[in-house]
Tab-separated table of C-alpha atoms in Angstrom:
chain	number	residue	atom	x	y	z
A	195	MET	CA	-35.750	24.116	-10.298
A	196	GLY	CA	-36.335	24.440	-14.012
A	197	ALA	CA	-35.548	26.690	-16.920
A	198	ALA	CA	-35.680	30.474	-16.958
A	199	MET	CA	-39.006	32.118	-16.280
A	200	ASN	CA	-40.105	35.591	-17.383
A	201	GLY	CA	-36.787	36.174	-19.122
A	202	THR	CA	-34.744	35.667	-15.938
A	203	ILE	CA	-31.363	34.053	-16.524
A	204	THR	CA	-30.819	30.850	-14.554
A	205	TYR	CA	-27.536	29.106	-13.894
A	206	GLY	CA	-26.215	25.594	-13.892
A	207	ALA	CA	-23.570	24.131	-11.589
A	208	ARG	CA	-21.687	21.064	-12.758
A	209	ILE	CA	-19.004	19.045	-10.960
A	210	ARG	CA	-16.981	16.737	-13.194
A	211	PHE	CA	-14.930	14.223	-11.227
A	212	PHE	CA	-13.143	10.874	-11.355
A	213	LEU	CA	-13.159	7.875	-9.064
A	214	ASP	CA	-10.090	5.760	-8.457
A	215	PRO	CA	-9.850	3.773	-11.738
A	216	THR	CA	-10.209	0.529	-9.774
A	217	GLU	CA	-13.483	1.643	-8.172
A	218	ARG	CA	-17.068	1.884	-9.419
A	219	LEU	CA	-20.372	2.953	-7.847
A	220	ASN	CA	-22.597	-0.116	-8.029
A	221	HIS	CA	-25.744	1.538	-9.396
A	222	GLU	CA	-27.352	0.123	-12.523
A	223	ALA	CA	-29.330	3.234	-13.527
A	224	GLU	CA	-28.155	5.910	-15.960
A	225	SER	CA	-28.730	8.702	-13.430
A	226	PHE	CA	-29.483	9.278	-9.776
A	227	GLY	CA	-31.121	12.281	-8.120
A	228	ILE	CA	-29.779	13.756	-4.864
A	229	GLN	CA	-31.330	16.573	-2.821
A	230	PHE	CA	-29.183	19.049	-0.874
A	231	ASP	CA	-30.936	21.953	0.872
A	232	GLY	CA	-33.812	21.807	-1.579
A	233	ILE	CA	-31.548	21.769	-4.633
A	234	SER	CA	-31.813	18.808	-6.990
A	235	TRP	CA	-28.488	17.414	-8.155
A	236	VAL	CA	-28.258	14.651	-10.766
A	237	LEU	CA	-25.400	12.154	-10.784
A	238	GLU	CA	-24.691	10.534	-14.148
A	239	PRO	CA	-21.817	9.204	-16.250
A	240	PHE	CA	-19.835	11.783	-18.174
A	241	GLY	CA	-20.920	11.835	-21.811
A	242	ASN	CA	-24.553	10.866	-21.251
A	243	THR	CA	-26.610	13.371	-23.251
A	244	PRO	CA	-30.089	13.317	-24.818
A	245	GLU	CA	-28.363	12.783	-28.172
A	246	ASN	CA	-26.477	9.729	-26.877
A	247	ALA	CA	-28.237	6.630	-28.241
A	248	HIS	CA	-26.360	4.318	-25.862
A	249	PRO	CA	-26.040	6.038	-22.486
A	250	ARG	CA	-23.880	4.344	-19.897
A	251	LYS	CA	-24.916	3.225	-16.433
A	252	ILE	CA	-23.323	4.785	-13.378
A	253	SER	CA	-21.688	1.444	-12.568
A	254	GLU	CA	-19.892	1.372	-15.932
A	255	THR	CA	-17.480	4.278	-15.529
A	256	ASP	CA	-15.148	6.120	-13.162
A	257	HIS	CA	-15.815	9.469	-14.936
A	258	LEU	CA	-18.949	11.081	-13.493
A	259	VAL	CA	-20.732	14.429	-13.257
A	260	LEU	CA	-23.052	16.020	-10.707
A	261	THR	CA	-25.309	18.709	-12.145
A	262	ALA	CA	-27.796	21.166	-10.676
A	263	ARG	CA	-29.905	23.212	-13.094
A	264	GLY	CA	-32.176	26.240	-12.902
A	265	LEU	CA	-30.320	27.950	-10.054
A	266	PRO	CA	-31.589	31.508	-9.494
A	267	SER	CA	-28.271	33.387	-9.717
A	268	GLU	CA	-24.583	32.998	-10.396
A	269	GLU	CA	-23.845	33.918	-6.775
A	270	PHE	CA	-26.214	31.213	-5.549
A	271	ALA	CA	-24.565	28.639	-7.824
A	272	LYS	CA	-21.089	29.667	-6.638
A	273	GLU	CA	-22.164	29.250	-3.032
A	274	SER	CA	-23.874	25.875	-3.494
A	275	GLY	CA	-21.361	24.270	-5.858
A	276	PRO	CA	-18.227	24.440	-3.679
A	277	ARG	CA	-20.090	22.970	-0.697
A	278	VAL	CA	-21.292	19.997	-2.732
A	279	LYS	CA	-17.812	19.589	-4.226
A	280	ALA	CA	-16.232	19.583	-0.752
A	281	ALA	CA	-18.823	17.035	0.401
A	282	LEU	CA	-17.884	14.841	-2.565
A	283	SER	CA	-14.231	14.867	-1.496
A	284	LEU	CA	-15.185	14.050	2.093
A	285	CYS	CA	-17.421	11.242	0.837
A	286	GLY	CA	-14.304	9.675	-0.690
A	287	ALA	CA	-12.662	9.619	2.727
A	288	LEU	CA	-15.770	8.075	4.279
A	289	LEU	CA	-15.769	5.345	1.615
A	290	ARG	CA	-11.952	5.069	1.699
A	291	ILE	CA	-11.671	5.533	-2.049
A	292	GLY	CA	-10.031	8.176	-4.214
A	293	VAL	CA	-12.353	10.886	-5.556
A	294	ASP	CA	-10.561	13.390	-7.796
A	295	VAL	CA	-12.736	16.525	-7.863
A	296	GLY	CA	-10.132	18.606	-9.690
A	297	ARG	CA	-9.087	22.223	-9.270
A	298	ASP	CA	-11.731	23.904	-11.457
A	299	SER	CA	-9.266	24.221	-14.305
A	300	SER	CA	-8.547	22.948	-17.793
A	301	ASP	CA	-5.706	23.034	-20.312
A	302	PHE	CA	-8.328	23.313	-23.055
A	303	VAL	CA	-9.725	26.707	-24.087
A	304	PRO	CA	-12.343	26.994	-26.874
A	305	THR	CA	-11.397	29.675	-29.392
A	306	ASN	CA	-13.559	32.765	-29.819
A	307	TYR	CA	-14.011	31.852	-33.489
A	308	TRP	CA	-15.393	28.428	-32.571
A	309	LYS	CA	-17.696	29.956	-29.962
A	310	GLU	CA	-19.043	32.440	-32.475
A	311	GLN	CA	-19.617	29.760	-35.125
A	312	VAL	CA	-21.572	27.593	-32.688
A	313	ARG	CA	-23.555	30.620	-31.508
A	314	GLN	CA	-24.514	31.599	-35.064
A	315	ASN	CA	-25.294	28.072	-36.273
A	316	THR	CA	-27.071	26.633	-33.242
A	317	GLY	CA	-28.021	29.523	-30.989
A	318	LYS	CA	-26.101	27.806	-28.175
A	319	GLU	CA	-23.221	29.079	-26.066
A	320	ILE	CA	-20.026	27.072	-25.536
A	321	HIS	CA	-18.616	26.832	-22.009
A	322	ASN	CA	-15.459	25.077	-20.877
A	323	ASP	CA	-16.332	21.895	-18.941
A	324	LEU	CA	-13.778	22.118	-16.141
A	325	HIS	CA	-12.358	19.253	-14.140
A	326	GLY	CA	-14.090	20.301	-10.955
A	327	LEU	CA	-16.836	22.911	-10.630
A	328	THR	CA	-18.238	24.799	-13.624
A	329	VAL	CA	-20.865	27.506	-13.118
A	330	TYR	CA	-22.535	28.733	-16.303
A	331	PRO	CA	-25.610	30.686	-17.477
A	332	GLU	CA	-28.274	28.493	-19.025
A	333	GLN	CA	-29.513	31.177	-21.455
A	334	PRO	CA	-28.714	30.906	-24.278
A	335	PRO	CA	-28.660	27.082	-24.055
A	336	ALA	CA	-25.248	25.885	-22.891
A	337	VAL	CA	-22.910	23.423	-24.571
A	338	LEU	CA	-20.127	22.226	-22.278
A	339	VAL	CA	-16.960	21.032	-23.973
A	340	HIS	CA	-13.673	19.816	-22.646
A	341	GLY	CA	-10.413	18.518	-23.920
A	342	SER	CA	-6.902	17.879	-22.764
A	343	VAL	CA	-3.466	18.532	-24.110
A	344	THR	CA	-0.975	15.804	-23.270
A	345	PRO	CA	2.341	16.477	-24.976
A	346	THR	CA	4.424	13.405	-25.737
A	347	VAL	CA	8.186	13.692	-25.542
A	348	ALA	CA	10.233	11.282	-27.652
A	349	ARG	CA	13.198	10.370	-25.473
A	350	SER	CA	16.485	9.431	-27.085
A	351	PHE	CA	16.710	5.645	-26.989
A	352	GLU	CA	20.508	5.853	-27.107
A	353	ARG	CA	20.472	8.046	-24.025
A	354	PHE	CA	18.014	5.663	-22.323
A	355	GLU	CA	20.344	2.737	-23.067
A	356	LYS	CA	23.383	4.536	-21.643
A	357	SER	CA	21.499	5.808	-18.605
A	358	PHE	CA	20.047	2.375	-17.866
A	359	ALA	CA	23.485	0.769	-18.031
A	360	ARG	CA	24.982	3.484	-15.820
A	361	ALA	CA	22.192	3.138	-13.274
A	362	TYR	CA	22.757	-0.615	-13.101
A	363	THR	CA	26.428	-0.154	-12.194
A	364	ALA	CA	25.701	2.486	-9.542
A	365	SER	CA	26.161	1.845	-5.854
A	366	SER	CA	23.449	-0.234	-4.203
A	367	VAL	CA	20.098	1.424	-3.636
A	368	SER	CA	19.351	1.855	0.079
A	369	PRO	CA	15.839	1.399	1.454
A	370	ARG	CA	15.597	5.187	1.895
A	371	LEU	CA	16.617	5.839	-1.692
A	372	GLN	CA	14.241	3.160	-2.981
A	373	LEU	CA	11.344	4.851	-1.175
A	374	ALA	CA	12.419	8.229	-2.561
A	375	LEU	CA	12.540	6.815	-6.090
A	376	GLU	CA	9.010	5.439	-5.703
A	377	LEU	CA	7.749	8.817	-4.485
A	378	TYR	CA	9.450	10.615	-7.371
A	379	ALA	CA	8.003	8.223	-9.930
A	380	ARG	CA	4.529	8.623	-8.427
A	381	SER	CA	4.743	12.391	-8.781
A	382	HIS	CA	4.823	12.014	-12.573
A	383	PHE	CA	1.458	10.228	-12.576
A	384	GLU	CA	-0.210	12.926	-10.473
A	385	THR	CA	-2.565	15.324	-12.269
A	386	SER	CA	-2.977	17.775	-9.368
A	387	VAL	CA	-0.131	20.302	-9.340
A	388	ARG	CA	-0.481	20.695	-5.550
A	389	ALA	CA	-0.239	16.966	-4.936
A	390	ARG	CA	2.670	16.609	-7.380
A	391	PHE	CA	4.534	19.429	-5.630
A	392	LEU	CA	4.091	17.736	-2.247
A	393	TRP	CA	5.163	14.346	-3.640
A	394	LEU	CA	8.429	15.975	-4.783
A	395	ILE	CA	9.061	17.602	-1.399
A	396	ASN	CA	8.331	14.255	0.298
A	397	THR	CA	10.907	12.658	-1.976
A	398	VAL	CA	13.636	14.907	-0.572
A	399	GLU	CA	12.408	14.311	2.988
A	400	ALA	CA	12.666	10.546	2.440
A	401	ILE	CA	16.450	10.683	2.002
A	402	ALA	CA	17.173	13.448	4.529
A	403	VAL	CA	18.403	11.955	7.819
A	404	GLN	CA	18.088	14.377	10.729
A	405	GLN	CA	21.452	14.855	12.444
A	406	THR	CA	22.163	15.901	16.039
A	407	ARG	CA	22.812	19.541	16.823
A	408	SER	CA	25.904	20.907	18.566
A	409	GLU	CA	27.128	19.756	21.995
A	410	LYS	CA	25.998	23.062	23.547
A	411	VAL	CA	22.475	22.541	22.225
A	412	SER	CA	22.523	18.991	23.580
A	413	GLU	CA	23.527	20.247	27.034
A	414	LEU	CA	20.749	22.845	26.993
A	415	VAL	CA	18.218	20.180	26.008
A	416	ASP	CA	19.394	18.044	28.932
A	417	GLU	CA	18.702	20.965	31.292
A	418	LEU	CA	15.244	21.425	29.779
A	419	THR	CA	14.598	17.714	30.231
A	420	LYS	CA	15.373	17.980	33.955
A	421	LEU	CA	12.982	20.929	34.285
A	422	VAL	CA	10.186	18.997	32.608
A	423	GLN	CA	10.836	15.927	34.746
A	424	ALA	CA	10.578	18.043	37.902
A	425	ALA	CA	7.513	20.001	36.757
A	426	GLU	CA	4.177	19.391	38.488
A	427	VAL	CA	2.167	18.357	35.451
A	428	LYS	CA	0.038	15.380	34.533
A	429	PRO	CA	2.064	12.253	33.631
A	430	CYS	CA	0.551	12.182	30.145
A	431	ASP	CA	1.546	15.837	29.555
A	432	ARG	CA	5.044	15.188	30.933
A	433	LYS	CA	5.493	12.288	28.523
A	434	VAL	CA	4.534	14.410	25.524
A	435	MET	CA	6.720	17.316	26.632
A	436	LEU	CA	9.738	15.085	27.194
A	437	SER	CA	9.304	13.646	23.709
A	438	SER	CA	9.128	17.131	22.193
A	439	VAL	CA	12.152	18.361	24.129
A	440	ALA	CA	14.196	15.299	23.158
A	441	ARG	CA	13.629	16.092	19.480
A	442	LEU	CA	15.315	19.462	19.972
A	443	LYS	CA	18.649	17.635	19.941
A	444	TYR	CA	18.099	16.996	16.252
A	445	GLU	CA	17.874	19.395	13.350
A	446	SER	CA	14.428	19.933	11.832
A	447	ILE	CA	13.409	17.965	8.740
A	448	GLY	CA	13.547	21.219	6.760
A	449	GLN	CA	17.133	21.838	7.896
A	450	ALA	CA	18.052	18.232	7.069
A	451	CYS	CA	16.618	18.622	3.566
A	452	ARG	CA	18.553	21.846	2.937
A	453	ARG	CA	21.762	20.228	4.178
A	454	VAL	CA	21.344	17.190	1.914
A	455	VAL	CA	20.498	19.372	-1.071
A	456	LYS	CA	23.534	21.588	-0.481
A	457	SER	CA	25.811	18.581	0.045
A	458	HIS	CA	24.883	16.894	-3.229
A	459	LEU	CA	24.171	19.915	-5.456
A	460	THR	CA	26.585	22.546	-4.124
A	461	ASN	CA	27.008	24.711	-7.229
A	462	ALA	CA	23.700	23.991	-8.935
A	463	VAL	CA	21.169	26.676	-9.878
A	464	TYR	CA	17.407	26.154	-10.124
A	465	GLY	CA	14.847	28.766	-11.036
A	466	GLU	CA	17.705	31.269	-11.361
A	467	LYS	CA	18.455	30.816	-7.657
A	468	GLU	CA	21.206	29.113	-5.717
A	469	VAL	CA	20.040	25.586	-4.883
A	470	VAL	CA	19.471	26.030	-1.130
A	471	GLN	CA	17.679	29.344	-1.667
A	472	PHE	CA	15.401	27.760	-4.279
A	473	PHE	CA	14.655	24.726	-2.129
A	474	LYS	CA	13.918	26.940	0.892
A	475	ARG	CA	11.369	28.823	-1.227
A	476	CYS	CA	9.743	25.509	-2.186
A	477	TYR	CA	9.749	24.278	1.409
A	478	ASP	CA	8.153	27.505	2.638
A	479	VAL	CA	5.364	27.014	0.079
A	480	ARG	CA	5.009	23.398	1.231
A	481	SER	CA	4.621	24.538	4.845
A	482	ASN	CA	1.957	27.080	3.907
A	483	LEU	CA	0.058	24.455	1.922
A	484	LEU	CA	0.057	21.961	4.776
A	485	HIS	CA	-0.491	24.383	7.660
A	486	GLU	CA	-2.721	27.001	6.026
A	487	GLY	CA	-4.430	24.829	3.404
A	488	ASP	CA	-3.317	26.978	0.472
A	489	VAL	CA	-1.108	29.845	-0.670
A	490	PRO	CA	-2.185	32.968	-2.570
A	491	ASP	CA	-2.430	32.249	-6.312
A	492	SER	CA	-1.373	28.668	-5.519
A	493	THR	CA	-1.864	27.218	-8.993
A	494	GLN	CA	0.258	29.903	-10.634
A	495	VAL	CA	2.915	29.763	-7.895
A	496	LEU	CA	3.182	25.967	-7.960
A	497	ARG	CA	3.314	25.744	-11.741
A	498	GLY	CA	6.175	28.231	-11.597
A	499	LEU	CA	8.086	26.039	-9.141
A	500	VAL	CA	7.230	22.423	-9.882
A	501	GLY	CA	9.259	22.065	-13.109
A	502	GLU	CA	12.502	23.240	-11.532
A	503	LEU	CA	11.762	21.342	-8.327
A	504	ASP	CA	11.353	18.182	-10.393
A	505	ARG	CA	14.766	18.788	-11.977
A	506	LEU	CA	16.322	19.397	-8.549
A	507	VAL	CA	14.826	16.212	-7.095
A	508	ALA	CA	15.928	14.099	-10.070
A	509	ASP	CA	19.483	15.464	-9.810
A	510	LEU	CA	19.470	14.818	-6.050
A	511	LEU	CA	18.368	11.188	-6.459
A	512	VAL	CA	21.013	10.553	-9.079
A	513	ALA	CA	23.684	12.088	-6.839
A	514	GLU	CA	22.439	10.106	-3.819
A	515	ALA	CA	22.910	6.941	-5.876
A	516	GLY	CA	26.545	7.880	-6.443
A	517	ILE	CA	26.174	8.918	-10.083
A	518	GLN	CA	27.837	12.153	-11.133
A	519	THR	CA	25.032	14.387	-12.440
A	520	ALA	CA	27.251	15.795	-15.180
A	521	GLU	CA	27.441	12.359	-16.795
A	522	LEU	CA	23.783	12.545	-17.720
A	523	THR	CA	23.582	16.281	-18.369
A	524	GLY	CA	22.548	17.435	-21.834
A	525	PRO	CA	19.501	17.651	-24.044
A	526	THR	CA	16.868	15.276	-22.681
A	527	PRO	CA	15.229	13.963	-25.899
């Protein structure tokens, strides 16, 4: 498909994505054409433009784009783009490598003044080049721009020194706590707000040991076990059912998390809610994400929760290590 014909506006679809930084696609050309349902997509390194005197090869970068041009309508582009984007994610699983296709968002927004200046001086239209899928009209000629805002916080070195010394004298770090600390640290290197949110919930789950329920519950489970053992079902089904029934003697992982949170952070408040109430809200969102695939307005909801959840998890880890949270409370920088 080519440019507009007879004054008809055509659309472009562009998917900007990243490979795992340790991975490369071993292709020595500067671009590669792929056909999907009669639509031509072009894979090339990010930043390769006709004005670029030294274009990179596909094998030289982990930052790539897939572009389809001359699509007949915005609706058509918005139907084709997500399918190709989903296929790109699935391709990562097939290759067993990380492919970060983004969430079709950006922290960078071109100002109206800048857009107008470019329009007047060049006759071109600026569009935000999203991490993920961007659909844009090709008339007037499009210029895709992107940027990122990464604020840097200067931490107090004196506070770092005191905290480091206090951490060293804390009680020994158990294997569970060590795993939780690794999960928490990893969450801070995650660019996807959904993935970061789940890393933080997993951190709490890592230190929550599921305890047995009451004696009455245990007796009831024993009765259920006898019923399953006597039931006329296939041996393989009986084995699965007995395993499921046996787990009823223990609290759920969600209950264990709420108990641990309440035990360590009894009087704490997060997101203007009592700690258990706030964590339950977060855990409900986690369940919807994992079981339904998403929640309504997920990006907005998660961004509203993840900052306070991070603070809760950090306080919980410190308390689990035997350090009184109040000792490190105060302005962070």
